[in-house]
Each structure stands twice: as C-alpha cells, then as structure tokens.
Coordinates of N, CA and C in Angstrom, one line a residue:
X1 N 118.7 70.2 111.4 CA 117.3 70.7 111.4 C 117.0 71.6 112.7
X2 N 117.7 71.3 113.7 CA 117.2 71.5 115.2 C 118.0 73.3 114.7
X3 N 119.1 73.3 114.5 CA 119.5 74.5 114.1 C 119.2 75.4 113.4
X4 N 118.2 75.1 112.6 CA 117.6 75.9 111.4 C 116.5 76.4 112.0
X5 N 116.0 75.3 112.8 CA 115.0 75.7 113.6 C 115.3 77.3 114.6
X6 N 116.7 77.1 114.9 CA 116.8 77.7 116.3 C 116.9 79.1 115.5
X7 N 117.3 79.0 114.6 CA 117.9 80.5 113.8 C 116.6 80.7 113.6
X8 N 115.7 80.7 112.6 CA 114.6 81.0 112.0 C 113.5 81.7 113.1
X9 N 113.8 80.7 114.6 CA 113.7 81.6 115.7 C 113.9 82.8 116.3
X10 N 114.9 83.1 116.2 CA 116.2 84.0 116.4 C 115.9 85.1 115.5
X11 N 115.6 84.9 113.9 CA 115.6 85.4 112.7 C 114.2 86.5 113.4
X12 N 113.3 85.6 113.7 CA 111.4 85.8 113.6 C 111.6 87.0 114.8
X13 N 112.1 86.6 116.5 CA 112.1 87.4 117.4 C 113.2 88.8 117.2
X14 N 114.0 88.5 116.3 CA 115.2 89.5 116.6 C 114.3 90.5 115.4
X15 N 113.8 90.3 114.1 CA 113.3 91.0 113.1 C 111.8 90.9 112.9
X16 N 112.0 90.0 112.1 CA 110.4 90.3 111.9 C 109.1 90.7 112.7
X17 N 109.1 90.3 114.0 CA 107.8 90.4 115.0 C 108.4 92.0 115.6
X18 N 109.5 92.2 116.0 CA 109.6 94.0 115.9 C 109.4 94.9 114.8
X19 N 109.4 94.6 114.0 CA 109.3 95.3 112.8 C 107.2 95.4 112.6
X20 N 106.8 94.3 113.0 CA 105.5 94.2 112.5 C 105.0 94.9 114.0
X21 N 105.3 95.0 114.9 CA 104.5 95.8 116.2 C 104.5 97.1 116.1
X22 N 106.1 97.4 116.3 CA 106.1 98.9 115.8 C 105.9 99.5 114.9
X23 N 105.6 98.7 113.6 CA 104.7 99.5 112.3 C 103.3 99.7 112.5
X24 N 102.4 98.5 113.5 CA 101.1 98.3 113.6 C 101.3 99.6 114.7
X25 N 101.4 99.5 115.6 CA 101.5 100.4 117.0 C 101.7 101.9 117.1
X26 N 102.4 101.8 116.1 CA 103.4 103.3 115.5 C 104.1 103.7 116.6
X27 N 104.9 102.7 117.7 CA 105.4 103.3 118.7 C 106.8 104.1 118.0
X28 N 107.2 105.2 119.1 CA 108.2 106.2 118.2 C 108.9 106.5 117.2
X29 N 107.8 106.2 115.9 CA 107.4 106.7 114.7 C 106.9 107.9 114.3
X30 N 106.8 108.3 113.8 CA 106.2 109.4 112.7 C 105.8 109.2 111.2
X31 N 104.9 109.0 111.2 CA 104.4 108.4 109.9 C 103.3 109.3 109.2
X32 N 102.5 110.8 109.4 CA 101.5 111.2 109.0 C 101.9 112.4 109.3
X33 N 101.1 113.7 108.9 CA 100.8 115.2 109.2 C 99.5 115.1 109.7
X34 N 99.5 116.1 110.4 CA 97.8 116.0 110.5 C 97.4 117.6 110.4
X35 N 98.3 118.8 109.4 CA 97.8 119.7 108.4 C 96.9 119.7 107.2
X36 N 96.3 120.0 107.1 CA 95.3 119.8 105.8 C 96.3 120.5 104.8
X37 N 95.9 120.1 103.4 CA 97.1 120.5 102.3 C 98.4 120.5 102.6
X38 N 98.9 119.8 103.5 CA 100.5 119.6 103.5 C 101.1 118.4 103.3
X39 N 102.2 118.5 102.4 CA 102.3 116.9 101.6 C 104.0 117.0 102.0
X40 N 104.2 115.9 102.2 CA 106.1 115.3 102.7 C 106.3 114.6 101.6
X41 N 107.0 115.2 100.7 CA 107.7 114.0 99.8 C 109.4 113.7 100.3
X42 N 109.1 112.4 99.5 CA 110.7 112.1 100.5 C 111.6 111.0 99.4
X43 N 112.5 111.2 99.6 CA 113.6 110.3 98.5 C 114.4 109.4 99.4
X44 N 114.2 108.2 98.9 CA 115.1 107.4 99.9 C 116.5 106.4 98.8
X45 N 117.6 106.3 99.5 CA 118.2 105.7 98.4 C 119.8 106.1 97.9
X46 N 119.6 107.8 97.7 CA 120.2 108.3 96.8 C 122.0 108.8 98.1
X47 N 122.4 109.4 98.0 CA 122.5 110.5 96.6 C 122.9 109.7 95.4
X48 N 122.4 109.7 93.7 CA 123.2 109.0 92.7 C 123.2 110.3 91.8
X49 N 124.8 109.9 91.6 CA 125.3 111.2 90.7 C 124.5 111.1 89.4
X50 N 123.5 110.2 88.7 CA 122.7 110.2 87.4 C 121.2 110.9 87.7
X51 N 120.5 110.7 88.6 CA 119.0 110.8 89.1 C 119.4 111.9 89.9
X52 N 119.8 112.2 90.8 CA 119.4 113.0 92.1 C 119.7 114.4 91.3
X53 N 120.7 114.8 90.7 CA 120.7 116.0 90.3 C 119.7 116.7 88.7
X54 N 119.3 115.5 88.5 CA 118.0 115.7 87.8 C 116.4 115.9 88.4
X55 N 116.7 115.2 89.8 CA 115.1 115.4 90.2 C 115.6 116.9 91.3
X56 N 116.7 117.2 91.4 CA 116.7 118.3 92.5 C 116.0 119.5 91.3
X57 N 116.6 119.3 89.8 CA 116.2 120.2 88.7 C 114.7 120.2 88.8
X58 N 113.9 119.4 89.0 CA 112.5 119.4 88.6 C 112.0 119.6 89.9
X59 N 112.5 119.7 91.1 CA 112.3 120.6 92.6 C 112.1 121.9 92.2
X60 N 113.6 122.5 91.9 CA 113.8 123.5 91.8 C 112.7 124.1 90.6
X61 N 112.5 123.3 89.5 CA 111.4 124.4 89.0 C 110.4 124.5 89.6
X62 N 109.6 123.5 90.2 CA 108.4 123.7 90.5 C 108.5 124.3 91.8
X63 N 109.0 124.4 92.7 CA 109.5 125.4 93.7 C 109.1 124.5 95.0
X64 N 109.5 123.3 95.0 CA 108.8 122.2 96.0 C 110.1 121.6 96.6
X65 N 110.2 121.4 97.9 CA 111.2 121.1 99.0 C 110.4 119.3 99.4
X66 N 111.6 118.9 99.6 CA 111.7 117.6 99.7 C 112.8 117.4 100.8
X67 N 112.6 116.2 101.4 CA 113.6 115.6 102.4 C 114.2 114.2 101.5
X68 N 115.2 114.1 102.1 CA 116.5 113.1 101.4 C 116.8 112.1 102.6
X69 N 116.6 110.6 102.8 CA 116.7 110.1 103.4 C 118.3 109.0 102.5
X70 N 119.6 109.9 102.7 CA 120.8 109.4 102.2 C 121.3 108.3 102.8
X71 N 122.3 107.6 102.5 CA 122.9 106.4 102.9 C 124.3 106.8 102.6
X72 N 124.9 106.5 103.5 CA 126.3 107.2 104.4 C 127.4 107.1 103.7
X73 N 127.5 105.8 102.9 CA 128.6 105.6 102.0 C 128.4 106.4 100.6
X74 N 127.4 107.2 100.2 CA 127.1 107.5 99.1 C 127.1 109.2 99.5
X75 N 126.8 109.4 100.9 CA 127.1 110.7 101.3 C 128.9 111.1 100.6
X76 N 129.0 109.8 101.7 CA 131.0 110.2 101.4 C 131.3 110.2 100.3
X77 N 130.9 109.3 99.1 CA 131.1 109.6 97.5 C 130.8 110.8 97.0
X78 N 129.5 111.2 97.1 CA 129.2 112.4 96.2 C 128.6 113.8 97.3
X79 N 129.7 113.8 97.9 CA 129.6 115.0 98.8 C 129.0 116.7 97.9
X80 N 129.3 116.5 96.5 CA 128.6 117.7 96.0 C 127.4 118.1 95.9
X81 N 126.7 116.6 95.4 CA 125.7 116.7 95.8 C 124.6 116.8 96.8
X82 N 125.2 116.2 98.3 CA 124.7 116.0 99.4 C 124.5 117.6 99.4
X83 N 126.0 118.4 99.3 CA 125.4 120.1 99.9 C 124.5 120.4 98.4
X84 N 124.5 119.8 97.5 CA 123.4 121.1 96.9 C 121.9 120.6 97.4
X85 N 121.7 119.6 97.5 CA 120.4 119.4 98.3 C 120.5 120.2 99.6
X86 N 121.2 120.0 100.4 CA 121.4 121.0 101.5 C 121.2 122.7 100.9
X87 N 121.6 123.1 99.9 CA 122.0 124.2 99.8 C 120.5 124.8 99.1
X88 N 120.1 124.0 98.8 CA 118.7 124.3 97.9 C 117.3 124.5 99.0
X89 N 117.6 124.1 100.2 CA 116.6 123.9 101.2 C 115.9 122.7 101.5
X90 N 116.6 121.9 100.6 CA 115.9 120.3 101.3 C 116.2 120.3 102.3
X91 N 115.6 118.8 102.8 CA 115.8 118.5 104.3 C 116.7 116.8 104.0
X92 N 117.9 116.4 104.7 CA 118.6 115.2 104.6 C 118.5 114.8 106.2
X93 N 118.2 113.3 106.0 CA 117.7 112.4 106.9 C 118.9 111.2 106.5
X94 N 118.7 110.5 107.2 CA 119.7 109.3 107.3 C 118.6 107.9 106.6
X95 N 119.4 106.9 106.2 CA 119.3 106.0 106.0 C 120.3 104.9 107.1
X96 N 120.5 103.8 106.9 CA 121.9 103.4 107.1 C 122.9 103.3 106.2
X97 N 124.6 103.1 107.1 CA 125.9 103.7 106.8 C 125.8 102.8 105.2
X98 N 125.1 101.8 105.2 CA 125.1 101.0 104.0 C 123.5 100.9 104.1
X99 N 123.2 100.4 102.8 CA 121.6 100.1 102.5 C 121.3 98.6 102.8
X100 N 121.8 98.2 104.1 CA 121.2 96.8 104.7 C 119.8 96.5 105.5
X101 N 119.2 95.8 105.5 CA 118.1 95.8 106.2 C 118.7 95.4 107.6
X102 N 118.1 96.4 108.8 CA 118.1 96.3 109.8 C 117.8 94.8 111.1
X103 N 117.1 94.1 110.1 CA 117.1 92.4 110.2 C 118.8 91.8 109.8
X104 N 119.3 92.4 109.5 CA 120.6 91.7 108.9 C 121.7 92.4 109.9
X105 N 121.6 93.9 110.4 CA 122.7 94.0 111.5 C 122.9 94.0 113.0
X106 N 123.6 93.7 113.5 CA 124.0 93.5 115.2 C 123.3 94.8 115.6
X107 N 123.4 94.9 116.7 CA 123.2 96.5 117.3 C 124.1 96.9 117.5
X108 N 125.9 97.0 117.9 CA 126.7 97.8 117.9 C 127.0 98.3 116.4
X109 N 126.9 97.2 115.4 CA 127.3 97.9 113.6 C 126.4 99.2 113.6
X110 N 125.3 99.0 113.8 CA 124.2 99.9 113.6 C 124.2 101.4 114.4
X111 N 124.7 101.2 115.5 CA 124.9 102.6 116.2 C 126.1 103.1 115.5
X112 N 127.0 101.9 115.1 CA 127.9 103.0 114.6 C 127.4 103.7 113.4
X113 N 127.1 102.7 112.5 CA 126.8 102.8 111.4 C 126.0 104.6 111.0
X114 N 125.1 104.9 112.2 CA 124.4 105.8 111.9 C 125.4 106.9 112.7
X115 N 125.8 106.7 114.0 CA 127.2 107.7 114.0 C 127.8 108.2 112.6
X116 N 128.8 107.3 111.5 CA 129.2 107.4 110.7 C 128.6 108.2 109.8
X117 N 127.1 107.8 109.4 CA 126.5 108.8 108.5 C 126.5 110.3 108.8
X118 N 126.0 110.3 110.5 CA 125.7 111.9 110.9 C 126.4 112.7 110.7
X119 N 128.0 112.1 111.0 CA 129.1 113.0 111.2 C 129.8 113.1 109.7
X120 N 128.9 112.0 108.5 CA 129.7 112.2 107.3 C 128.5 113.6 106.6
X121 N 127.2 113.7 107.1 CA 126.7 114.3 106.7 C 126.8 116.1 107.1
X122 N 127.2 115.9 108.4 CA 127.3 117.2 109.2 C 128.8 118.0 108.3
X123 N 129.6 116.8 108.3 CA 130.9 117.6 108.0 C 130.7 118.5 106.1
X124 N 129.6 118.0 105.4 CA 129.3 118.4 104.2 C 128.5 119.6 104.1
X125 N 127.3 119.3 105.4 CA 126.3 120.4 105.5 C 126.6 121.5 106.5
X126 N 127.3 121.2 107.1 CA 127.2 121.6 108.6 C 126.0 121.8 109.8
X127 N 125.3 120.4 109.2 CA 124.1 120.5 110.2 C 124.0 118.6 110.2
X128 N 124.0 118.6 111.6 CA 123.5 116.9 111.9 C 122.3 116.9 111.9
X129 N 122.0 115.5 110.9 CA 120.6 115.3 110.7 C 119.9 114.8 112.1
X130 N 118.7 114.9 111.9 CA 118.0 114.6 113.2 C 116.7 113.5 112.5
X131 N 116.9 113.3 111.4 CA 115.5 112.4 111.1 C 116.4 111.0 110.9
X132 N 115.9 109.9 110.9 CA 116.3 108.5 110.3 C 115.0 107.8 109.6
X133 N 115.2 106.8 108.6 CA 114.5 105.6 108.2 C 115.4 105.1 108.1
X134 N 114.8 103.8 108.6 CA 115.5 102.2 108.5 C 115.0 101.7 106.9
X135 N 116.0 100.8 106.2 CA 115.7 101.0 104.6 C 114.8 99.6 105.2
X136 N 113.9 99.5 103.9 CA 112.6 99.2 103.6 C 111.6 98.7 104.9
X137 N 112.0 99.7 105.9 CA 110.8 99.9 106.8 C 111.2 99.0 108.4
X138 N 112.8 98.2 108.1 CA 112.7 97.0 108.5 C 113.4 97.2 110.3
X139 N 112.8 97.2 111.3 CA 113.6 97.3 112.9 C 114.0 96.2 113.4
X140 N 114.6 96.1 114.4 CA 115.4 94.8 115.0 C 115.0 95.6 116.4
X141 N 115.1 94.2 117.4 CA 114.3 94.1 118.6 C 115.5 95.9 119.8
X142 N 116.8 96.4 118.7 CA 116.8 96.9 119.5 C 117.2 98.5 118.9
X143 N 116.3 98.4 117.7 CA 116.4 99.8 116.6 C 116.3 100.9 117.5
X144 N 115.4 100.8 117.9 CA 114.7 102.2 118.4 C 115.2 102.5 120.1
X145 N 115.9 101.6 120.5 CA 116.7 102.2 121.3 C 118.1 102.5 121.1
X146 N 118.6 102.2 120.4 CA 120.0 102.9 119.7 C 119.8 104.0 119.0
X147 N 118.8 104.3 118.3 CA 118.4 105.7 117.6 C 117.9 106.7 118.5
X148 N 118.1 106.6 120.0 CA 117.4 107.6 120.2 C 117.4 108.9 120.1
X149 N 118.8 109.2 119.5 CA 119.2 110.4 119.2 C 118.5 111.1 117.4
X150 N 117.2 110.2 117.2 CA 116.9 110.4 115.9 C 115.6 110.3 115.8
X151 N 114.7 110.9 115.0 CA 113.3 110.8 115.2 C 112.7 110.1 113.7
X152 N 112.4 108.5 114.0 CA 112.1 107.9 113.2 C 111.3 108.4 112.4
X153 N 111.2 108.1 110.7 CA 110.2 108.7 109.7 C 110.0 107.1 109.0
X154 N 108.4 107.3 108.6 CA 108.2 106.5 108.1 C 107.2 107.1 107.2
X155 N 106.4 106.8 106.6 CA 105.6 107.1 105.6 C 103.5 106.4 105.6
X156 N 103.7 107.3 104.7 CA 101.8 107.0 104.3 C 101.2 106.1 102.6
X157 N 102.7 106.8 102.0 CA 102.3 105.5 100.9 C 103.6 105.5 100.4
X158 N 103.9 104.3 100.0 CA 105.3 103.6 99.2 C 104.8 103.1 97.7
X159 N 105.2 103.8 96.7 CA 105.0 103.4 95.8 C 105.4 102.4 94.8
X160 N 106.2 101.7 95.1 CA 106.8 100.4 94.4 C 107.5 101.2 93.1
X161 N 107.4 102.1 93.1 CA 109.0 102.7 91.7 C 110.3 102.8 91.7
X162 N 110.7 101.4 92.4 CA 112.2 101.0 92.3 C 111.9 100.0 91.0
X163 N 110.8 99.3 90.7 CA 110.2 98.6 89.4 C 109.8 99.0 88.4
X164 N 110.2 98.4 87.3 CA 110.3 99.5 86.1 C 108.9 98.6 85.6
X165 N 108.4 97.4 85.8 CA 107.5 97.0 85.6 C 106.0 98.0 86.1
X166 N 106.4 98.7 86.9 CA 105.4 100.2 87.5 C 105.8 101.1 86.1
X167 N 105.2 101.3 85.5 CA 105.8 102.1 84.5 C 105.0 103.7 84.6
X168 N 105.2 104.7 83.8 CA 105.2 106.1 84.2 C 103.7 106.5 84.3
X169 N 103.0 106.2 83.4 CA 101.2 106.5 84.1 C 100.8 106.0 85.0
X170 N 101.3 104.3 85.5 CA 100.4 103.9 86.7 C 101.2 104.4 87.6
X171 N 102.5 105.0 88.0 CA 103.1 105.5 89.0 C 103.2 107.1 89.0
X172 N 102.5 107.6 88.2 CA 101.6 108.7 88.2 C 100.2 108.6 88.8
X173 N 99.5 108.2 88.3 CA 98.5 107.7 89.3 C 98.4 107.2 90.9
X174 N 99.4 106.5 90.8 CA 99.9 106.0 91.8 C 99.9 107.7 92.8
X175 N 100.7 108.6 92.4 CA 101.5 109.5 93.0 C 99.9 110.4 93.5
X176 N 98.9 110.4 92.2 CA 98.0 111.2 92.2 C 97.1 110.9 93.3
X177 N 96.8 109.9 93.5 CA 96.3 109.3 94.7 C 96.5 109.4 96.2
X178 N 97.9 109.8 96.1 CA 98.3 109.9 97.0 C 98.8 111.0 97.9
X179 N 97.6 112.1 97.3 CA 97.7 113.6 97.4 C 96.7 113.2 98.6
X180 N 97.0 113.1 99.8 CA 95.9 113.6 100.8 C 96.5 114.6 102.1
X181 N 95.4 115.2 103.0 CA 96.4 115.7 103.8 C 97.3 114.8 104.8
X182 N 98.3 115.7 105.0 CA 99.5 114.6 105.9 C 100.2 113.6 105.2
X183 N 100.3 113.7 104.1 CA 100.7 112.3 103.1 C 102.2 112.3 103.6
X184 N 102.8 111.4 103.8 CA 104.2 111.5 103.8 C 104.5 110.4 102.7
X185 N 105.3 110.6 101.2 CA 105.2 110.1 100.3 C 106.6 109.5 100.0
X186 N 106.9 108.5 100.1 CA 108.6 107.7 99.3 C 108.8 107.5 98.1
X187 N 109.8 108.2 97.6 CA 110.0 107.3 96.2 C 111.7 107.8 96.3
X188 N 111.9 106.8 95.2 CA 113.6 106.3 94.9 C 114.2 107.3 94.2
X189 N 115.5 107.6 94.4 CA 116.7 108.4 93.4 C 117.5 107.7 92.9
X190 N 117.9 106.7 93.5 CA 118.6 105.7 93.0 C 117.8 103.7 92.9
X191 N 118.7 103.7 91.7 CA 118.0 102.1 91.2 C 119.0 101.2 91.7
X192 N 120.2 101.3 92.2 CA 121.2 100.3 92.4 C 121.5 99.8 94.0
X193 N 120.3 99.9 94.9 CA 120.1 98.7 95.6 C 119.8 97.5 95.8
X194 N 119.7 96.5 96.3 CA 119.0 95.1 96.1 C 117.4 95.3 96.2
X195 N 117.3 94.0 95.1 CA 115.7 94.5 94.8 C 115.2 95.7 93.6
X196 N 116.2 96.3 93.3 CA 115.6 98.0 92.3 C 115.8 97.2 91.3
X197 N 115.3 97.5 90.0 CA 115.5 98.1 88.8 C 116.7 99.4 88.4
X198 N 117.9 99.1 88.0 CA 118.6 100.5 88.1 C 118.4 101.2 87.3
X199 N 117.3 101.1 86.0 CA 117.1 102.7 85.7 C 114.8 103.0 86.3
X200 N 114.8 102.3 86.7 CA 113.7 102.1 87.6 C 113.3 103.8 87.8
X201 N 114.5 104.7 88.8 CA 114.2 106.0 88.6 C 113.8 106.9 87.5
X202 N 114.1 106.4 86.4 CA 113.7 107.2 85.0 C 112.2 107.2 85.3
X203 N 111.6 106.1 85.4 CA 110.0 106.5 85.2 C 109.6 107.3 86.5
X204 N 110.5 107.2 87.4 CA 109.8 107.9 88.9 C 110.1 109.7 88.3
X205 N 111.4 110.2 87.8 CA 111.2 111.5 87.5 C 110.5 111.6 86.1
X206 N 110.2 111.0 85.4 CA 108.8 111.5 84.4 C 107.6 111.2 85.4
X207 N 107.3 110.5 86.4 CA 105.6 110.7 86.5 C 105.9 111.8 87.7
X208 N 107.0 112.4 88.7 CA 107.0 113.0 89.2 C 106.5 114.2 88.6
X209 N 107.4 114.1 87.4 CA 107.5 115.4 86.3 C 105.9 116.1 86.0
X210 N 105.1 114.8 85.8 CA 103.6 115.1 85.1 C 102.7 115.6 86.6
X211 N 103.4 115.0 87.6 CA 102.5 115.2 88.8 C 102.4 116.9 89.0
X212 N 103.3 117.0 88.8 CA 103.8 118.5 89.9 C 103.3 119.1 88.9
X213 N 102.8 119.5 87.5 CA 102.0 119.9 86.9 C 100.8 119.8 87.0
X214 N 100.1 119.3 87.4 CA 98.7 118.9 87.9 C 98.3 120.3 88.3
X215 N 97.1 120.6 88.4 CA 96.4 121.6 89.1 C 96.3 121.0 90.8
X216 N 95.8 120.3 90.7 CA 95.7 119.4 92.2 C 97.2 119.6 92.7
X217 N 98.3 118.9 92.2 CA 99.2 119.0 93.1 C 99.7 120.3 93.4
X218 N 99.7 121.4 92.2 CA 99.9 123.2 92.5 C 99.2 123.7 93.9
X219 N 98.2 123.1 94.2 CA 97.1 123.7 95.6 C 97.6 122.9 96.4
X220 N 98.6 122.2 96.5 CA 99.4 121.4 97.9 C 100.7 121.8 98.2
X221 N 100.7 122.0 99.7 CA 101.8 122.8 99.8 C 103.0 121.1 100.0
X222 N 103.6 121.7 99.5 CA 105.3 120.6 99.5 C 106.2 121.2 100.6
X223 N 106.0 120.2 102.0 CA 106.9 121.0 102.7 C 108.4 119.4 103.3
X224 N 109.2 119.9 103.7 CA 109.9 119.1 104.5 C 109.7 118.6 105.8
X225 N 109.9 117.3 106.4 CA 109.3 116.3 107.6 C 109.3 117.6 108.8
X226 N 110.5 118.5 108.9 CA 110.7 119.7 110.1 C 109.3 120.4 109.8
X227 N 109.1 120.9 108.9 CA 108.2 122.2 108.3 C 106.2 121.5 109.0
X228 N 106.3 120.1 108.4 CA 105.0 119.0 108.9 C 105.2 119.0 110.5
X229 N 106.0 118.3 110.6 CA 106.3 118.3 112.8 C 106.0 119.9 113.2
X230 N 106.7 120.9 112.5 CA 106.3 122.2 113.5 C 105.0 122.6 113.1
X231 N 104.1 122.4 111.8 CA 103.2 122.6 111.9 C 102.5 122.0 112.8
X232 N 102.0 120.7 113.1 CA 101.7 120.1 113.7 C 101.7 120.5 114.9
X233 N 102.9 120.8 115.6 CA 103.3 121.2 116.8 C 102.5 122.9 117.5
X234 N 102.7 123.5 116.0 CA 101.8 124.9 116.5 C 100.5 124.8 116.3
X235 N 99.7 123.5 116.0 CA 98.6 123.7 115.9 C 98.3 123.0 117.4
X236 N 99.0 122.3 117.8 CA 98.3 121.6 118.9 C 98.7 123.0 120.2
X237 N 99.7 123.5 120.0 CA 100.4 124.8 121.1 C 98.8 125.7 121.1
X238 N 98.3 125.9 119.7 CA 97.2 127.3 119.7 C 95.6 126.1 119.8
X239 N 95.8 125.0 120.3 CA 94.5 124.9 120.9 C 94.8 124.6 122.4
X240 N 95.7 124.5 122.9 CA 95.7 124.7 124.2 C 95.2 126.0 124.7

C-alpha cells in the first residue's frame, strides 16, 4: 500500500499538477491568435496513408492551409506523404517520436524522442519543424524545458472526433462554433491511437467537408500556426 501510495505521488507531481498549471497559466504556450478572421486548423495524429491524403484533397479544393502535428514513426513510414503536405504549403509540427502521453516518458526518451522526429522530418522536407504538441495536451514536470528548441501549440477547441459516437452533424456544429477570431482548432487524421475510434476520421472529413462550404467559413481566412504568430507579431511591431 505504502508503495502505491508513493507512486500515485510520484504519478500526481511528475504529470498531472504540471500539466494542469501550465494549461491554466499558459506558461510557454501558444494557444490563441489575436487576428480577427484568422482561423488555425490543425491535424494531430497522422500521417495515415487512408485519411490524410484525402483530407489534403479537400484542402486543396477549398484553397485552405493547415498545420500537421505528425508523430515520428509514422513520419518514417509514409515519407510520401509527409512531403506532399510539405509540398502543398501546409505547415508540419511535431507530436512525439511515438504517440505516448508525456505522463508516461522519462525526460531523456523524450528529448530524444523529438530529436528523432525533427531530423526524420527535415530529411523529407528539408525544413526542421519548429512547432511541437505533446499528444493529448499532457506535460511532465520537465516538458518545457527539454523542448526549448520548440514553440509549444496548443489549441482553443478540441473537438472529441477521434469518436465515432460524435457523429457528422454534431461535429459539424461542433466545427461551426468554433469559427471565432484566433481559433486554433484540432481534429484527427488518423483513428489508430489509444482511445480513437479507427474509422472515427470518416466523420471528421464529411463534417470538415460541409464546413468549408459554409458561407461563414468562406469569409475566414485559414492560415498556418507561422502565418497566426507573424500576424500577431506585425500587429503588435505597427502599434509600437
């Protein structure tokens, strides 16, 4: 008992109470725009050779850029598609080298871990990413100082569509709602992490599908996390 005790201690101070400060705090985070009409959509999860090259299809028609928050072993599998997202003008971010919650690794796995992705991602794109998320939001007491070579992204609404129980109108709605300025918006490309539904994605690209037809969403500009930060950045430079 005394042991269970000591770990669950261990468990609380090493994850969970970092995780809930610097989500509350937003210490070196990025979580919002503060452009009027500019929206961050973001994919986290992928690359999967079934989803991802179908929702890059329904980017490219509607003429809307997105950031890719990849996971490093899936980089190295489907390297074709990591560059056509690259090649198309998305923006690719990091996840971790596996899709583990950050409550679950040491801190040396972890620096490697995201070493591993950058340089699996650079050698595909030829550009080292500079953004990270930690998958489902989760830090350890020593995340954010191992990343500092990375500028944390987090988001403004998570829509729960790794669940197929969310099905295509309420996660349309869902989406529609969540048209404000600065929105930084998550949804899945892939179903085959712990916790997903694996065809879970099917309903995310139908309500994506219905969204991006909207009149409302046409009058929002879709830009990538870089395109948000430099706006941001030149608006605060032109009121100085």
């Amino acid at each position: 008992m005394i042991w269970l005790i000591a770990f669950l201690c261990c468990f609380l101070f090493y994850g969970i109470i970092p995780t809930i400060l610097i989500r509350k705090t937003g210490f070196r985070i990025y979580r919002k725009g503060t452009q009027s009409g500019m929206i961050a959509l973001t994919f986290d999860d992928g690359p999967d050779p079934y989803y991802t090259p179908r929702l890059l299809d329904i980017l490219k028609k509607h003429q809307v850029k997105a950031t890719f928050f990849i996971v490093g072993t899936k980089a190295k599998k489907y390297p074709d598609i990591v560059k056509r997202i690259h090649e198309e003008g998305h923006e690719i971010g990091m996840h971790n080298y596996r899709h583990i919650s950050n409550w679950f690794v040491f801190p040396p796995f972890l620096q490697r871990g995201l070493r591993k992705s950058a340089e699996a991602i650079e050698q595909i794109t030829g550009q080292r990413p500079i953004y990270y998320r930690p998958p489902w939001g989760h830090f350890n007491v020593c995340t954010l100082f191992l990343q500092k070579k990375y500028q944390t992204i987090m988001w403004t609404n998570i829509l729960g569509d790794w669940k197929l129980h969310v099905g295509v109108i309420e996660l349309f709605q869902r989406l529609k709602n969540s048209l404000k300025d600065g929105a930084i918006i998550v949804l899945h490309d892939s179903g085959d992490t712990f916790g997903a539904d694996k065809n879970a994605p099917e309903n995310m690209l139908a309500a994506l599908e219905l969204l991006l037809k909207e009149e409302g969403a046409r009058k929002m500009r879709w830009v990538t996390i870089s395109d948000m930060m430099n706006a941001q950045t030149k608006k605060q430079i032109s009121s100085v």
